[in-house]
PDB file of C-alpha atoms in Angstrom:
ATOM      1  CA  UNK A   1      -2.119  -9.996 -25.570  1.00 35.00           C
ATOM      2  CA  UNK A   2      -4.934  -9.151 -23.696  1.00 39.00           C
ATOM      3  CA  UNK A   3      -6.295  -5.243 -24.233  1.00 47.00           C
ATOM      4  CA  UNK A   4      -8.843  -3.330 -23.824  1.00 56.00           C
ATOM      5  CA  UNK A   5      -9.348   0.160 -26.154  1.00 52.00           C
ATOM      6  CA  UNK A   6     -11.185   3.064 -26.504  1.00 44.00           C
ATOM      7  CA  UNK A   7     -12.117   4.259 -30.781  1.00 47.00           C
ATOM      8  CA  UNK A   8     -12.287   7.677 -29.294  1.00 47.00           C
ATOM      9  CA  UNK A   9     -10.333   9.597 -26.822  1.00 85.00           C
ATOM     10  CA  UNK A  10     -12.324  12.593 -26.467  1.00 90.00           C
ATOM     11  CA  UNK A  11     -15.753  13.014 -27.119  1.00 93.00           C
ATOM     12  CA  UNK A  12     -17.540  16.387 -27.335  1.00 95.00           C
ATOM     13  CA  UNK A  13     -21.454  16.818 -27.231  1.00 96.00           C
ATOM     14  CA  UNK A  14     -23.943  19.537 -26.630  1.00 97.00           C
ATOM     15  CA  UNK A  15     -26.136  19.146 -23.639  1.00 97.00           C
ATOM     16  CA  UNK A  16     -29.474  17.803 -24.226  1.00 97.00           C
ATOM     17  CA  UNK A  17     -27.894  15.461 -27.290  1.00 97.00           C
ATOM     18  CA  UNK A  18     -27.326  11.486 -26.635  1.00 97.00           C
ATOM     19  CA  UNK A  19     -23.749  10.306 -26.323  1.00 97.00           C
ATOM     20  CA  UNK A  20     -22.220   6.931 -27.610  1.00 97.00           C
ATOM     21  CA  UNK A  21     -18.893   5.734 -26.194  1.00 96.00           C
ATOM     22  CA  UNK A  22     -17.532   3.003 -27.591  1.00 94.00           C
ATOM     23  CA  UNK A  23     -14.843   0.511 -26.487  1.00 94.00           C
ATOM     24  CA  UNK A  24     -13.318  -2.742 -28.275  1.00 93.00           C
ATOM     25  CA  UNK A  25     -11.926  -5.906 -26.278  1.00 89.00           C
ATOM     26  CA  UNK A  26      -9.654  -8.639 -27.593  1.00 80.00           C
ATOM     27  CA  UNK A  27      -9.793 -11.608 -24.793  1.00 87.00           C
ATOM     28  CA  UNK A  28     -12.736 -13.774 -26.072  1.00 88.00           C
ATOM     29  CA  UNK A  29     -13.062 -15.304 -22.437  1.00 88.00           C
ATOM     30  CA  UNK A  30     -14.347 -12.075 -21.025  1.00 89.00           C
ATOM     31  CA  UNK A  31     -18.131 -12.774 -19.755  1.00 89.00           C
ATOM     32  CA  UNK A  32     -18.519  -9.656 -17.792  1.00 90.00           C
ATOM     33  CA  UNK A  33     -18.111  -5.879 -18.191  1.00 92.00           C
ATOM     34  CA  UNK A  34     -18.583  -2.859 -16.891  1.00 94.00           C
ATOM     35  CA  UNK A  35     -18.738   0.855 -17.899  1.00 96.00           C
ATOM     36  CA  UNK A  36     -17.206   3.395 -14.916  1.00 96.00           C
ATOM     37  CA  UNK A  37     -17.080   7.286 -14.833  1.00 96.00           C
ATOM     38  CA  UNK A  38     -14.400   8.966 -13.626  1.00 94.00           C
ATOM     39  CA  UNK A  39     -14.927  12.431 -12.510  1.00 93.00           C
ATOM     40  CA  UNK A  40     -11.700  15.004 -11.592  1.00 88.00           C
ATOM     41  CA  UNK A  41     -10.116  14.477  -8.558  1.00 85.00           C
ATOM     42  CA  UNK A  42     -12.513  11.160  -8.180  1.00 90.00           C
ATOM     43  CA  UNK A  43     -12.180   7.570  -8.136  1.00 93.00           C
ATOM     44  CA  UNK A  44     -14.153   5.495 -11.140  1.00 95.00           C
ATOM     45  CA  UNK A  45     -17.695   5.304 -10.252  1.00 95.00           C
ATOM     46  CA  UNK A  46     -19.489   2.323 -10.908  1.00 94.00           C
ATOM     47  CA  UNK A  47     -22.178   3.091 -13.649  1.00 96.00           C
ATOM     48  CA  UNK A  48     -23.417  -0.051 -15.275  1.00 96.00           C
ATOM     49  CA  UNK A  49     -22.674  -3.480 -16.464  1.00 94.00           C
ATOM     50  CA  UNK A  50     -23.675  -6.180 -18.268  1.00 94.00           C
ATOM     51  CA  UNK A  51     -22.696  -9.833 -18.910  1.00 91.00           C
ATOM     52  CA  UNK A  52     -22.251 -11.850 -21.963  1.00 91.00           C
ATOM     53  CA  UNK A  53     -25.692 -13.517 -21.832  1.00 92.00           C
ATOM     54  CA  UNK A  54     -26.681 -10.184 -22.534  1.00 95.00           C
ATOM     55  CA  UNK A  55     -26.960  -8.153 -25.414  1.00 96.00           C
ATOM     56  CA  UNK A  56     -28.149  -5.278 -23.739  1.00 97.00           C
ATOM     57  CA  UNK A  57     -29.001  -3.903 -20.594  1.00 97.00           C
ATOM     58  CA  UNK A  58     -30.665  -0.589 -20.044  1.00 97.00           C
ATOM     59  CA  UNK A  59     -30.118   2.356 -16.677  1.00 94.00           C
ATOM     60  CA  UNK A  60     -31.301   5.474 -16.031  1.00 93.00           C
ATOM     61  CA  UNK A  61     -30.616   7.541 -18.957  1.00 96.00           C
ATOM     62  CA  UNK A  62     -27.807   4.921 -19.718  1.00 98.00           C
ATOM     63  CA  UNK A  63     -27.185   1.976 -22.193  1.00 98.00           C
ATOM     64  CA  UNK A  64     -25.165  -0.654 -22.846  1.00 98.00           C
ATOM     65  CA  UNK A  65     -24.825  -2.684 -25.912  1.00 98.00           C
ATOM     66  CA  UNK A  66     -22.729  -5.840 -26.209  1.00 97.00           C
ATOM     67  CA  UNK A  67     -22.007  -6.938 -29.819  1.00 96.00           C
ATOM     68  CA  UNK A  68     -19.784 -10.517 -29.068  1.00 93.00           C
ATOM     69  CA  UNK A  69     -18.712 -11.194 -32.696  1.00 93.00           C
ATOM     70  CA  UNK A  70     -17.111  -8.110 -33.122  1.00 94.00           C
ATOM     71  CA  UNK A  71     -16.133  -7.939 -29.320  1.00 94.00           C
ATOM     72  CA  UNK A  72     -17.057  -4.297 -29.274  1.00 95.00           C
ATOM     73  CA  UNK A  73     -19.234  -2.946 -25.808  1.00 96.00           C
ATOM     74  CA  UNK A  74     -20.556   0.793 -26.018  1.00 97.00           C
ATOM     75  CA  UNK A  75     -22.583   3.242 -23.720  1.00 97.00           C
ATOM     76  CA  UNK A  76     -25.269   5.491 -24.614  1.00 98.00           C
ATOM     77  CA  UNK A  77     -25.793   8.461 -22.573  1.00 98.00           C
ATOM     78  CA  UNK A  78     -29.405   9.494 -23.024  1.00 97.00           C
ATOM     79  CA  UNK A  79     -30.000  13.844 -23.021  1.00 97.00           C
ATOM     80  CA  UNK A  80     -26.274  14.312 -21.787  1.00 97.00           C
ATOM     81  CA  UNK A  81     -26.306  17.207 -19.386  1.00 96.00           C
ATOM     82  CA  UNK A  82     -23.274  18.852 -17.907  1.00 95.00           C
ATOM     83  CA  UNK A  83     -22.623  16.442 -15.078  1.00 95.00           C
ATOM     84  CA  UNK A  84     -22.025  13.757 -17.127  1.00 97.00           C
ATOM     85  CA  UNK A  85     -18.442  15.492 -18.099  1.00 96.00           C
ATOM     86  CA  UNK A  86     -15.845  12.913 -17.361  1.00 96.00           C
ATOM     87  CA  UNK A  87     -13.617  10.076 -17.808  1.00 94.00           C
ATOM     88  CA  UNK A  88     -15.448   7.392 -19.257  1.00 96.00           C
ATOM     89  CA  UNK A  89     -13.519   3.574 -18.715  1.00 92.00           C
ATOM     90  CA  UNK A  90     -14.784   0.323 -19.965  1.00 94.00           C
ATOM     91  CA  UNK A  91     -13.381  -3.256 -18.334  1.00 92.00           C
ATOM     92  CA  UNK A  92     -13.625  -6.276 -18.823  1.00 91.00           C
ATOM     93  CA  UNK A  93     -12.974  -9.620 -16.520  1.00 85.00           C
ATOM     94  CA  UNK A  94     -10.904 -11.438 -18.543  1.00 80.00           C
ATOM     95  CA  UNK A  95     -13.105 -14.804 -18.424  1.00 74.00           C
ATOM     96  CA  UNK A  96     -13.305 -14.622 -14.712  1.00 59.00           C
ATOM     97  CA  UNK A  97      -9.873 -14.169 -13.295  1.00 66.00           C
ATOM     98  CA  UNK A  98      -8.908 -11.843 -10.516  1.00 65.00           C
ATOM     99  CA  UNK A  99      -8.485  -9.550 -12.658  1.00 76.00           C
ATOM    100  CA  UNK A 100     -10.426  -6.645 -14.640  1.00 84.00           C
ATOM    101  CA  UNK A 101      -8.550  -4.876 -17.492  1.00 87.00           C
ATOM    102  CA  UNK A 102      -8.901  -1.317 -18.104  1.00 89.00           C
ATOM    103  CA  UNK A 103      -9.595   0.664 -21.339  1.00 85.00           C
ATOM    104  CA  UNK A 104      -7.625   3.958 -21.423  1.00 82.00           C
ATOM    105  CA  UNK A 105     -10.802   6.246 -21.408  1.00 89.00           C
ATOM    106  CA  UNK A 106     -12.832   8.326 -23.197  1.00 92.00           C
ATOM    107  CA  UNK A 107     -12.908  12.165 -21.769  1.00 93.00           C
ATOM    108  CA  UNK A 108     -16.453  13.416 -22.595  1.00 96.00           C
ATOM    109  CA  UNK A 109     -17.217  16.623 -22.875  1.00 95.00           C
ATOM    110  CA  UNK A 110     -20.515  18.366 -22.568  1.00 96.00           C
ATOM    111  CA  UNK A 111     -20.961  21.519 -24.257  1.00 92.00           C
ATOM    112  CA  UNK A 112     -23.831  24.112 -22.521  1.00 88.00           C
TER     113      UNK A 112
ATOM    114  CA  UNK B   1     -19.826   7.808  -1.155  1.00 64.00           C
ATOM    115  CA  UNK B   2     -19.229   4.808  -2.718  1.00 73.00           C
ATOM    116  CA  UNK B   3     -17.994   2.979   0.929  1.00 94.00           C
ATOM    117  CA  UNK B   4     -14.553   2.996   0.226  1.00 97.00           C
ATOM    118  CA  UNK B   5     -12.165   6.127   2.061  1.00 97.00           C
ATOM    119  CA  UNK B   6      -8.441   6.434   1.072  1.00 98.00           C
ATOM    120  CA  UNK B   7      -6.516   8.030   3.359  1.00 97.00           C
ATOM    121  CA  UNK B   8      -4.580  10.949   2.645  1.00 97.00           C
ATOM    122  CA  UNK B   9      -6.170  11.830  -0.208  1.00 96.00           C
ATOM    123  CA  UNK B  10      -2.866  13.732  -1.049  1.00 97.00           C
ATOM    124  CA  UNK B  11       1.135  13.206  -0.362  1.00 96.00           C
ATOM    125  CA  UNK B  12       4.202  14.610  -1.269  1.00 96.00           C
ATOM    126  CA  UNK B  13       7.164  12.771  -0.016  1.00 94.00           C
ATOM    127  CA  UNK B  14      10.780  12.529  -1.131  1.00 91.00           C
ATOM    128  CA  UNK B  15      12.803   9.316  -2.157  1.00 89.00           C
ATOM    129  CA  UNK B  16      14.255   8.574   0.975  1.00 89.00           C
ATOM    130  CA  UNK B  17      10.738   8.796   3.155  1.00 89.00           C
ATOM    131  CA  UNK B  18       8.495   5.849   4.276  1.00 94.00           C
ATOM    132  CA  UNK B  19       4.906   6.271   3.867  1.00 96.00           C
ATOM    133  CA  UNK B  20       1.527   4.196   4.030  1.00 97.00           C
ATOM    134  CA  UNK B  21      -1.666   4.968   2.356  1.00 98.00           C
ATOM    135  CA  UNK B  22      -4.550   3.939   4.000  1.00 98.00           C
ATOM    136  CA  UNK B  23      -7.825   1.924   2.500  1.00 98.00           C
ATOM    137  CA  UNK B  24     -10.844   1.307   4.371  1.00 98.00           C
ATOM    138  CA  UNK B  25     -14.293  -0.146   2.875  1.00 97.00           C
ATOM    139  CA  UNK B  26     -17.689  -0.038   4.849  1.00 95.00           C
ATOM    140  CA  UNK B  27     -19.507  -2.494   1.967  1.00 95.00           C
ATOM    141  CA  UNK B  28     -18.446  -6.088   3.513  1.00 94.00           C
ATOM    142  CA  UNK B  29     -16.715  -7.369   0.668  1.00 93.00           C
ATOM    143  CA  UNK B  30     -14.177  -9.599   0.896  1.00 91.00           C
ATOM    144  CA  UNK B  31     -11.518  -8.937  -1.691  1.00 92.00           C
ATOM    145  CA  UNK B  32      -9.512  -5.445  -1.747  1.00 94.00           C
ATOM    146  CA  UNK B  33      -6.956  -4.273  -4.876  1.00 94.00           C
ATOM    147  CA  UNK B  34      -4.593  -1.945  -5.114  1.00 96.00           C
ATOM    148  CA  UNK B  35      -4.332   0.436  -8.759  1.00 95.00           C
ATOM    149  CA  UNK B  36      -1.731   2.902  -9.928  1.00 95.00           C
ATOM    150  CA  UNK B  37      -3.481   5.348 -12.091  1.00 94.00           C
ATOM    151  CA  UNK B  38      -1.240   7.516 -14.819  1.00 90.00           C
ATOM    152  CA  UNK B  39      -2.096   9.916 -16.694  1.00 81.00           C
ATOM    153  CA  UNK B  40      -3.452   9.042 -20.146  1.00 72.00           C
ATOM    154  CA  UNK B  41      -2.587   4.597 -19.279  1.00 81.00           C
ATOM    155  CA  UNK B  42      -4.841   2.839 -18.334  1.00 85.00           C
ATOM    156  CA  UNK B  43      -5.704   1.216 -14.577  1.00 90.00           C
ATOM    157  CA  UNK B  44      -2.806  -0.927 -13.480  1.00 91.00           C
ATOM    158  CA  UNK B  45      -3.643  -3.568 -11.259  1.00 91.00           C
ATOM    159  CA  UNK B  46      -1.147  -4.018  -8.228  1.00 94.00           C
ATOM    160  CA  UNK B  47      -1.850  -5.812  -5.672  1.00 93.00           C
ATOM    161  CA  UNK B  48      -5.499  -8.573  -5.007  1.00 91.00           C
ATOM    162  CA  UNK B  49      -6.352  -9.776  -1.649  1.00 92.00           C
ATOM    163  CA  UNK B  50      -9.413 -11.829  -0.830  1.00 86.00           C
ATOM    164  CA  UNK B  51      -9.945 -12.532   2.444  1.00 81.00           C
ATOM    165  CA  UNK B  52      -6.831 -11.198   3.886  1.00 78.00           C
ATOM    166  CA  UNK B  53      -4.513 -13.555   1.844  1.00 80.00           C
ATOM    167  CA  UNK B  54      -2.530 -11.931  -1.111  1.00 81.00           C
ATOM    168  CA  UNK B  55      -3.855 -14.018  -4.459  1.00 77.00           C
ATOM    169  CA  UNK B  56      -2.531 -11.741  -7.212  1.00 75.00           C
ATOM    170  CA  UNK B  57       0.408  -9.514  -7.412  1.00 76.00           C
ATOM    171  CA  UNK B  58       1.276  -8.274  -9.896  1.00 76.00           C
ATOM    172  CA  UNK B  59       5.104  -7.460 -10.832  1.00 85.00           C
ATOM    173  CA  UNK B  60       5.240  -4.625  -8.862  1.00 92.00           C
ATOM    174  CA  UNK B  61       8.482  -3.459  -7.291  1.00 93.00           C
ATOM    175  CA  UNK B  62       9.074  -4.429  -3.769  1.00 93.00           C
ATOM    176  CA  UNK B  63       9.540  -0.732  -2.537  1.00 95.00           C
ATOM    177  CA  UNK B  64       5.594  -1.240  -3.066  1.00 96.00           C
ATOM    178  CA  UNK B  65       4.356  -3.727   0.238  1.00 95.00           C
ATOM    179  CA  UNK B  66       0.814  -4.195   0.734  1.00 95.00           C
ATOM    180  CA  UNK B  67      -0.553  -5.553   4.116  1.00 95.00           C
ATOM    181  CA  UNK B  68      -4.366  -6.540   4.742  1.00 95.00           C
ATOM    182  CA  UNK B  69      -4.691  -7.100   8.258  1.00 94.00           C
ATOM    183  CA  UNK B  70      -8.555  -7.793   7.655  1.00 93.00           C
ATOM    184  CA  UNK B  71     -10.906  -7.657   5.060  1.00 91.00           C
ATOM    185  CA  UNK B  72     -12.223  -4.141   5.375  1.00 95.00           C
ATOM    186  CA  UNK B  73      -8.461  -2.178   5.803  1.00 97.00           C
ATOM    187  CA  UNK B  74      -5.788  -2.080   2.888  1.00 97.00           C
ATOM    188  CA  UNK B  75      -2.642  -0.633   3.280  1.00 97.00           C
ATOM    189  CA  UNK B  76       0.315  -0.002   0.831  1.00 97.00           C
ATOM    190  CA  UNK B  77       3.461   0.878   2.166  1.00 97.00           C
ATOM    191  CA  UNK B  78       6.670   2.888   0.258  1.00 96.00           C
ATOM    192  CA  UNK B  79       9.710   3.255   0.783  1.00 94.00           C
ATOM    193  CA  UNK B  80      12.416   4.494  -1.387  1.00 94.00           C
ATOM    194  CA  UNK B  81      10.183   5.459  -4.129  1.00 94.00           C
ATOM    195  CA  UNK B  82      11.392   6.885  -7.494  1.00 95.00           C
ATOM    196  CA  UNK B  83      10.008  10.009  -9.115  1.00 94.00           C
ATOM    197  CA  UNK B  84       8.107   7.885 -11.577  1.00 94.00           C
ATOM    198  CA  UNK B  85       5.997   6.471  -8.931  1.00 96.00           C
ATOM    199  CA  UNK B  86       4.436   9.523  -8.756  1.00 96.00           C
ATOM    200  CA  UNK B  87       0.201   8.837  -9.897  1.00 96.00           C
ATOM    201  CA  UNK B  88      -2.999   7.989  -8.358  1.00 96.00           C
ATOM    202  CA  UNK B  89      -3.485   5.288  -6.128  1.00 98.00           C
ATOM    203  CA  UNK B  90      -7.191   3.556  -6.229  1.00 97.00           C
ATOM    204  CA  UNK B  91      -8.327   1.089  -3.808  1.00 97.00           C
ATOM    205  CA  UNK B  92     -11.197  -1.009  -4.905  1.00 96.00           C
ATOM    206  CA  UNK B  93     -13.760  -3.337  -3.273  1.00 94.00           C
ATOM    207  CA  UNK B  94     -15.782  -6.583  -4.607  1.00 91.00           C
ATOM    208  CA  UNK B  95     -17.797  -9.187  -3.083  1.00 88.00           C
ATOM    209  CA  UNK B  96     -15.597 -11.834  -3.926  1.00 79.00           C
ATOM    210  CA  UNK B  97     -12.314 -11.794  -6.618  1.00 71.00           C
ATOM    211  CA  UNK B  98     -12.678 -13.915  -9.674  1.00 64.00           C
ATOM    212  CA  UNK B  99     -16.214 -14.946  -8.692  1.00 66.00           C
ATOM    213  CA  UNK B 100     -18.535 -14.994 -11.169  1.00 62.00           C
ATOM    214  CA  UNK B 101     -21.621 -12.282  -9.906  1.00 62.00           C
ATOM    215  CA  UNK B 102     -19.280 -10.672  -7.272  1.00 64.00           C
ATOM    216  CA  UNK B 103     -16.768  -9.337  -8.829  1.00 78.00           C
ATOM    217  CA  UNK B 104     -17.968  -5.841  -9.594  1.00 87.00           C
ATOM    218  CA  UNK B 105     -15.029  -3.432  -7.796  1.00 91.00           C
ATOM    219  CA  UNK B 106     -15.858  -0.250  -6.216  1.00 94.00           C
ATOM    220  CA  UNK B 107     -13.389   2.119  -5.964  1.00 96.00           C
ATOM    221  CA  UNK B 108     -12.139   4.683  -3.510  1.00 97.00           C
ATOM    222  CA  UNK B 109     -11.191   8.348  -4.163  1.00 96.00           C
ATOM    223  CA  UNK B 110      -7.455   7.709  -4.575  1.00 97.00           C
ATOM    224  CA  UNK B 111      -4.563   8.798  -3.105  1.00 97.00           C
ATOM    225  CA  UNK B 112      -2.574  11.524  -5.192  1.00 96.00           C
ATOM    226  CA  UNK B 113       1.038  10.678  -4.696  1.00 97.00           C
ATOM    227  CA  UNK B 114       3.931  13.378  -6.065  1.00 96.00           C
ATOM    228  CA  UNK B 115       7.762  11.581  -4.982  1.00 95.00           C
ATOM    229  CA  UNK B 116      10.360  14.251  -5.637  1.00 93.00           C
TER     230      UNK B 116
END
């Protein structure tokens, strides 16, 4: 069936270090995806995306890198700092339905 | 602000009550969803509705009725809920559903529901 996972459930880094979150998708249709943060007591945030014509596409301080043939999509945090503690989600559309399917999340951590 | 309000932000109600939670988005989209977040699964989609007509719903109990009486106001309302209802509930916003270029969601704060 369709899914959409996470390698790592919790991530802990020191501040001022880069961060890699990675995710892994099984539905071979999916042409668009999207990293979202998800703060405490917050809905997911919207943080970047990137579609399959892509294999990489570049934010402030963030990255995201979309290997096809291994269906595996990751995020790089650049110099983490302490606000970028949270919930980290990665989706993907499914090949364009009205749907987006949810990873479970990564929780990362920033250590002071 | 990401142009989506819930409203309440938090509710406590018992089995027998009726409740509605309240979405509202300020972005112009035209397609609204309704999530159940639990802890440590991942985002469940419940309800899709693009341009006020219900396209995707998915298997969700009928204690669970959404109603979209335009395209910027979502509403879910319960009744009779079970303790395992109990999460988060996200409302999200997109340009379009299932359109390829607007179908980036923006979500809400969520509603956190406890049913005792």
């Amino acid at each position: 069936g369709e899914s959409v996972g996470l390698h790592l459930p919790t991530l802990s880094v020191q501040e001022g270090d880069n961060s890699i979150i990675n995710c892994a998708y099984s539905n071979s249709a999916s042409d668009y995806f999207i990293w979202y943060k998800q703060e405490s007591g917050k809905g997911p945030q919207f943080i970047i995306d990137i579609r399959s014509n892509m294999d990489k596409r570049q934010g402030q301080r963030v990255t995201v890198l979309l290997n096809k043939t291994v269906k595996h999509l990751s995020l790089q945090i650049a110099a983490t700092q302490p606000g970028d503690s949270a919930v980290y989600f990665c989706a993907e559309n499914g090949g364009a339905t009205n749907k987006l399917i949810f990873g479970t999340g990564t929780l990362l951590a920033v250590q002071p | 602000e990401t142009g989506v309000t819930q409203t309440p932000r938090h509710l406590v109600m018992g089995m027998t009550n009726k409740k509605s939670l309240k979405c509202e988005q300020h972005l112009g989209h035209n397609a609204m969803y309704w999530y159940k977040q639990s802890a440590k699964k991942p985002l469940e989609l419940m309800f899709v509705y693009s341009l006020e007509e219900r396209v995707e719903n998915n298997s969700v109990p009928s204690r669970f009725s959404p109603e979209c009486p335009n395209s910027s106001h979502l509403f879910l309302h319960l009744h009779t809920l079970q303790p395992e209802d109990s999460a988060l509930y996200l409302c999200a916003s997109s340009l379009e559903a299932g359109a390829w270029g607007q179908e980036t969601q923006y979500f809400g704060p969520g509603t956190r529901l406890l049913v005792l």
